[in-house]
mmCIF file of C-alpha atoms in Angstrom:
data_model
loop_
_atom_site.group_PDB
_atom_site.id
_atom_site.type_symbol
_atom_site.label_atom_id
_atom_site.label_comp_id
_atom_site.label_asym_id
_atom_site.label_seq_id
_atom_site.Cartn_x
_atom_site.Cartn_y
_atom_site.Cartn_z
ATOM 1 C CA LYS A 286 0.000 0.000 0.000
ATOM 2 C CA LYS A 287 3.045 2.301 0.089
ATOM 3 C CA ILE A 288 3.934 1.957 -3.614
ATOM 4 C CA LYS A 289 4.409 5.331 -5.275
ATOM 5 C CA LEU A 290 2.979 5.453 -8.796
ATOM 6 C CA LYS A 291 4.669 7.656 -11.376
ATOM 7 C CA ASN A 292 3.807 8.455 -14.952
ATOM 8 C CA LEU A 293 6.084 7.118 -17.648
ATOM 9 C CA LYS A 294 8.544 9.705 -18.902
ATOM 10 C CA THR A 295 8.467 8.282 -22.421
ATOM 11 C CA PRO A 296 6.149 6.100 -24.513
ATOM 12 C CA TYR A 297 9.162 4.504 -26.223
ATOM 13 C CA ILE A 298 9.572 1.491 -23.956
ATOM 14 C CA GLY A 299 9.184 -1.382 -26.426
ATOM 15 C CA PRO A 300 11.755 -3.566 -28.201
ATOM 16 C CA ASP A 301 14.760 -2.110 -30.001
ATOM 17 C CA TYR A 302 16.934 -3.874 -32.593
ATOM 18 C CA THR A 303 20.640 -3.572 -33.316
ATOM 19 C CA LYS A 304 22.134 -2.696 -36.682
ATOM 20 C CA ASP A 305 23.415 -6.288 -37.006
ATOM 21 C CA GLU A 306 19.991 -7.776 -36.201
ATOM 22 C CA ILE A 307 18.368 -5.560 -38.838
ATOM 23 C CA LYS A 308 21.060 -6.376 -41.398
ATOM 24 C CA LYS A 309 20.648 -10.104 -40.774
ATOM 25 C CA THR A 310 16.880 -9.884 -41.247
ATOM 26 C CA ILE A 311 17.189 -7.907 -44.487
ATOM 27 C CA PHE A 312 19.864 -10.003 -46.188
ATOM 28 C CA GLU A 313 19.580 -13.468 -44.659
ATOM 29 C CA LYS A 314 15.880 -13.875 -43.938
ATOM 30 C CA TYR A 315 14.544 -11.953 -46.942
ATOM 31 C CA ASN A 316 17.505 -12.150 -49.353
ATOM 32 C CA PHE A 317 17.314 -8.537 -50.488
ATOM 33 C CA LYS A 318 19.779 -7.552 -53.202
ATOM 34 C CA THR A 319 22.413 -5.047 -52.117
ATOM 35 C CA SER A 320 21.284 -2.822 -55.017
ATOM 36 C CA ASP A 321 17.868 -2.431 -53.341
ATOM 37 C CA VAL A 322 19.287 -1.530 -49.923
ATOM 38 C CA GLU A 323 21.238 1.555 -48.862
ATOM 39 C CA LEU A 324 23.017 1.971 -45.528
ATOM 40 C CA VAL A 325 23.218 5.602 -44.396
ATOM 41 C CA ASP A 326 25.082 5.887 -41.092
ATOM 42 C CA ASP A 327 24.904 9.683 -40.788
ATOM 43 C CA LEU A 328 21.532 10.804 -39.372
ATOM 44 C CA ASP A 329 21.552 14.189 -41.135
ATOM 45 C CA GLU A 330 22.253 12.572 -44.491
ATOM 46 C CA LEU A 331 19.593 9.911 -43.856
ATOM 47 C CA ASN A 332 17.004 12.561 -42.970
ATOM 48 C CA LYS A 333 17.806 14.560 -46.092
ATOM 49 C CA LYS A 334 17.224 11.488 -48.264
ATOM 50 C CA ILE A 335 13.945 10.625 -46.487
ATOM 51 C CA VAL A 336 12.632 14.190 -46.634
ATOM 52 C CA LYS A 337 13.426 14.529 -50.339
ATOM 53 C CA MET A 338 11.269 11.455 -50.987
ATOM 54 C CA LEU A 339 8.483 12.699 -48.684
ATOM 55 C CA TYR A 340 8.499 16.046 -50.499
ATOM 56 C CA GLU A 341 8.116 14.094 -53.764
ATOM 57 C CA ASN A 342 4.984 12.485 -52.229
ATOM 58 C CA LYS A 343 6.497 9.065 -51.599
ATOM 59 C CA ILE A 344 4.894 6.955 -48.836
ATOM 60 C CA ILE A 345 7.515 5.846 -46.315
ATOM 61 C CA GLY A 346 7.505 3.185 -43.627
ATOM 62 C CA TYR A 347 9.585 4.475 -40.705
ATOM 63 C CA PHE A 348 10.997 1.972 -38.196
ATOM 64 C CA ASN A 349 13.020 3.899 -35.626
ATOM 65 C CA GLY A 350 14.445 2.751 -32.270
ATOM 66 C CA LYS A 351 12.222 1.406 -29.495
ATOM 67 C CA MET A 352 8.586 0.685 -30.236
ATOM 68 C CA GLU A 353 6.086 3.094 -28.692
ATOM 69 C CA PHE A 354 3.605 1.956 -26.040
ATOM 70 C CA GLY A 355 -0.112 2.625 -26.465
ATOM 71 C CA ALA A 356 -2.751 2.999 -29.095
ATOM 72 C CA ARG A 357 -0.971 5.454 -31.401
ATOM 73 C CA ALA A 358 2.057 5.317 -33.664
ATOM 74 C CA LEU A 359 4.303 8.085 -32.341
ATOM 75 C CA GLY A 360 7.138 8.185 -34.842
ATOM 76 C CA ASN A 361 8.941 4.900 -34.187
ATOM 77 C CA ARG A 362 6.572 2.495 -35.982
ATOM 78 C CA SER A 363 4.927 4.955 -38.364
ATOM 79 C CA ILE A 364 3.978 5.457 -41.980
ATOM 80 C CA LEU A 365 4.943 9.000 -42.984
ATOM 81 C CA ALA A 366 3.829 11.231 -45.835
ATOM 82 C CA ASN A 367 3.600 14.817 -47.052
ATOM 83 C CA PRO A 368 0.749 16.630 -45.209
ATOM 84 C CA CYS A 369 0.541 19.323 -47.896
ATOM 85 C CA ASN A 370 -0.742 17.071 -50.687
ATOM 86 C CA ASP A 371 -4.555 16.977 -50.763
ATOM 87 C CA LYS A 372 -4.425 13.636 -52.626
ATOM 88 C CA ILE A 373 -2.089 11.861 -50.198
ATOM 89 C CA LYS A 374 -4.880 10.357 -48.084
ATOM 90 C CA GLU A 375 -6.302 8.602 -51.125
ATOM 91 C CA ILE A 376 -2.797 7.482 -52.146
ATOM 92 C CA ILE A 377 -2.137 5.927 -48.712
ATOM 93 C CA ASN A 378 -5.504 4.197 -48.714
ATOM 94 C CA LEU A 379 -4.923 2.878 -52.219
ATOM 95 C CA LYS A 380 -1.358 1.683 -51.564
ATOM 96 C CA ILE A 381 -1.521 0.497 -47.971
ATOM 97 C CA LYS A 382 -4.390 1.061 -45.584
ATOM 98 C CA ARG A 383 -7.389 0.117 -47.729
ATOM 99 C CA ARG A 384 -9.743 1.796 -45.269
ATOM 100 C CA GLU A 385 -12.692 4.196 -45.458
ATOM 101 C CA ASN A 386 -11.887 7.571 -47.032
ATOM 102 C CA PHE A 387 -13.463 9.583 -44.213
ATOM 103 C CA ARG A 388 -10.939 8.284 -41.657
ATOM 104 C CA PRO A 389 -8.276 10.969 -41.204
ATOM 105 C CA PHE A 390 -4.525 10.856 -40.686
ATOM 106 C CA ALA A 391 -2.667 12.735 -37.973
ATOM 107 C CA PRO A 392 -0.265 15.713 -37.968
ATOM 108 C CA ALA A 393 3.007 15.249 -36.059
ATOM 109 C CA ILE A 394 4.380 18.742 -35.373
ATOM 110 C CA LEU A 395 7.546 20.171 -33.859
ATOM 111 C CA LYS A 396 6.610 21.119 -30.313
ATOM 112 C CA GLU A 397 8.237 24.541 -30.601
ATOM 113 C CA GLU A 398 6.153 25.425 -33.688
ATOM 114 C CA LYS A 399 2.744 24.284 -32.434
ATOM 115 C CA GLU A 400 1.351 27.677 -31.412
ATOM 116 C CA LYS A 401 1.653 29.009 -34.977
ATOM 117 C CA TRP A 402 -0.528 26.168 -36.274
ATOM 118 C CA PHE A 403 -2.885 25.333 -33.374
ATOM 119 C CA ASN A 404 -2.969 28.627 -31.435
ATOM 120 C CA ASN A 405 -1.621 27.005 -28.253
ATOM 121 C CA ASN A 406 1.579 25.386 -27.024
ATOM 122 C CA PHE A 407 -0.078 22.585 -25.049
ATOM 123 C CA ASN A 408 2.129 19.500 -25.054
ATOM 124 C CA ASN A 409 0.403 16.467 -26.598
ATOM 125 C CA PRO A 410 3.103 13.795 -27.113
ATOM 126 C CA TYR A 411 0.633 10.876 -27.106
ATOM 127 C CA MET A 412 -1.555 12.141 -29.986
ATOM 128 C CA SER A 413 -4.527 11.937 -27.650
ATOM 129 C CA ILE A 414 -6.410 15.189 -28.296
ATOM 130 C CA VAL A 415 -8.159 16.618 -31.350
ATOM 131 C CA GLU A 416 -7.480 20.344 -31.703
ATOM 132 C CA LYS A 417 -8.553 23.177 -33.985
ATOM 133 C CA ILE A 418 -6.075 24.016 -36.718
ATOM 134 C CA ASN A 419 -5.578 27.756 -37.251
ATOM 135 C CA GLU A 420 -7.817 29.052 -40.036
ATOM 136 C CA ASP A 421 -4.948 30.326 -42.195
ATOM 137 C CA LYS A 422 -3.106 26.980 -41.963
ATOM 138 C CA LYS A 423 -5.860 24.532 -42.916
ATOM 139 C CA LYS A 424 -5.344 24.910 -46.648
ATOM 140 C CA ILE A 425 -1.594 24.301 -46.268
ATOM 141 C CA ILE A 426 -1.996 20.861 -44.647
ATOM 142 C CA PRO A 427 -5.151 19.361 -46.213
ATOM 143 C CA ALA A 428 -3.952 15.753 -45.763
ATOM 144 C CA VAL A 429 -4.168 16.016 -41.953
ATOM 145 C CA THR A 430 -7.107 18.420 -41.607
ATOM 146 C CA HIS A 431 -10.442 16.854 -40.630
ATOM 147 C CA ILE A 432 -13.627 18.005 -42.330
ATOM 148 C CA ASP A 433 -14.413 20.167 -39.277
ATOM 149 C CA GLY A 434 -11.016 21.913 -39.381
ATOM 150 C CA THR A 435 -9.373 19.911 -36.616
ATOM 151 C CA GLY A 436 -6.415 17.547 -36.370
ATOM 152 C CA ARG A 437 -5.461 14.773 -33.933
ATOM 153 C CA VAL A 438 -2.124 16.351 -33.256
ATOM 154 C CA GLN A 439 1.105 14.889 -31.853
ATOM 155 C CA THR A 440 3.726 17.262 -30.479
ATOM 156 C CA VAL A 441 7.263 16.002 -31.097
ATOM 157 C CA SER A 442 10.085 17.224 -28.879
ATOM 158 C CA LYS A 443 13.828 16.852 -29.286
ATOM 159 C CA ASP A 444 14.315 15.380 -25.825
ATOM 160 C CA LEU A 445 11.611 12.707 -26.208
ATOM 161 C CA ASN A 446 12.357 11.555 -29.771
ATOM 162 C CA TYR A 447 15.488 13.139 -31.225
ATOM 163 C CA ASN A 448 15.452 11.197 -34.513
ATOM 164 C CA PHE A 449 11.808 11.906 -35.350
ATOM 165 C CA HIS A 450 12.152 15.546 -34.313
ATOM 166 C CA SER A 451 15.220 15.904 -36.548
ATOM 167 C CA LEU A 452 13.341 14.375 -39.478
ATOM 168 C CA ILE A 453 10.366 16.733 -39.134
ATOM 169 C CA ASN A 454 12.755 19.659 -38.737
ATOM 170 C CA GLU A 455 14.463 18.711 -41.994
ATOM 171 C CA PHE A 456 11.071 18.666 -43.736
ATOM 172 C CA TYR A 457 10.415 22.103 -42.208
ATOM 173 C CA ASN A 458 13.685 23.357 -43.686
ATOM 174 C CA ILE A 459 12.701 22.540 -47.259
ATOM 175 C CA SER A 460 8.920 23.042 -47.125
ATOM 176 C CA GLY A 461 8.258 25.704 -44.477
ATOM 177 C CA VAL A 462 5.860 23.230 -42.818
ATOM 178 C CA PRO A 463 6.953 21.775 -39.420
ATOM 179 C CA ILE A 464 4.575 18.826 -39.768
ATOM 180 C CA LEU A 465 4.538 15.307 -41.177
ATOM 181 C CA LEU A 466 1.535 13.094 -41.775
ATOM 182 C CA ASN A 467 1.876 10.233 -39.289
ATOM 183 C CA THR A 468 -0.194 7.062 -39.305
ATOM 184 C CA SER A 469 0.403 3.640 -37.800
ATOM 185 C CA PHE A 470 2.762 1.254 -39.575
ATOM 186 C CA ASN A 471 0.311 -1.508 -40.468
ATOM 187 C CA GLU A 472 -2.061 -2.559 -43.201
ATOM 188 C CA ASN A 473 -5.085 -3.827 -41.306
ATOM 189 C CA GLU A 474 -3.384 -5.682 -38.495
ATOM 190 C CA PRO A 475 -1.535 -4.726 -35.283
ATOM 191 C CA ILE A 476 1.243 -2.143 -35.589
ATOM 192 C CA VAL A 477 4.532 -3.705 -36.720
ATOM 193 C CA ASN A 478 7.023 -4.521 -33.974
ATOM 194 C CA LYS A 479 10.006 -6.477 -35.335
ATOM 195 C CA PRO A 480 12.035 -5.720 -38.491
ATOM 196 C CA SER A 481 10.448 -8.783 -40.114
ATOM 197 C CA ASP A 482 6.957 -7.352 -39.430
ATOM 198 C CA ALA A 483 7.967 -4.127 -41.173
ATOM 199 C CA ILE A 484 9.433 -5.919 -44.183
ATOM 200 C CA ASP A 485 6.369 -8.167 -44.498
ATOM 201 C CA CYS A 486 4.114 -5.088 -44.561
ATOM 202 C CA PHE A 487 6.415 -3.358 -47.066
ATOM 203 C CA LEU A 488 6.380 -6.351 -49.420
ATOM 204 C CA ARG A 489 2.641 -6.926 -49.067
ATOM 205 C CA THR A 490 1.663 -3.341 -49.871
ATOM 206 C CA LYS A 491 2.710 -0.686 -52.381
ATOM 207 C CA MET A 492 4.679 1.409 -49.905
ATOM 208 C CA ASP A 493 7.435 3.270 -51.764
ATOM 209 C CA VAL A 494 10.294 3.105 -49.271
ATOM 210 C CA LEU A 495 11.041 1.362 -45.983
ATOM 211 C CA VAL A 496 13.442 2.866 -43.452
ATOM 212 C CA ILE A 497 14.639 0.456 -40.746
ATOM 213 C CA GLY A 498 17.191 2.088 -38.497
ATOM 214 C CA LYS A 499 19.910 3.318 -40.858
ATOM 215 C CA TYR A 500 18.842 1.083 -43.769
ATOM 216 C CA LEU A 501 16.791 2.321 -46.726
ATOM 217 C CA LEU A 502 14.895 -0.366 -48.655
ATOM 218 C CA LYS A 503 13.527 0.628 -52.051
ATOM 219 C CA ARG A 504 11.483 -1.108 -54.696
#
């Protein structure tokens, strides 16, 4: 009866996989050709490559570090896309999700830029609240704006998820938009956990690119 309960400081408490474990899965279990796989050890260079493809409206599976805990994909087992393309929701549904068109996708935003887009700086790292998008911003991010002008927003901070924050920041640098479309990495089954789950989903769908750790897998 004297146990002190404390909130988790991070949702990223699930399994993580080493570079060697990922490499073994890619080349030994699935026999990928080296020409279809690129290893990019430098995070800045990796982010630049990913963001260039996102800006070109590619759909990317993003497998990054420890799996998140809870009902939402929070940037470690996510499918990412360009929030500025008003056709991207249909593209994702056609290529991967195969779900009803009215179901929206979520905006993941840099925490420090939130007030400019949602008129508040309330921290929402678990993507648990639907908030009004500022009137002048709705037309900029149609892929993550609900029909009533809201978005189920996730704030992304550098201290909680450095890699995902860096990726969104790189997209901000080239687009002026500090947001990525973020939806769960799955087709119509539980969110992927292991590298093999991610590769199975990639092969089964028409996803354009899969990022697992520092590896880029292309079709």
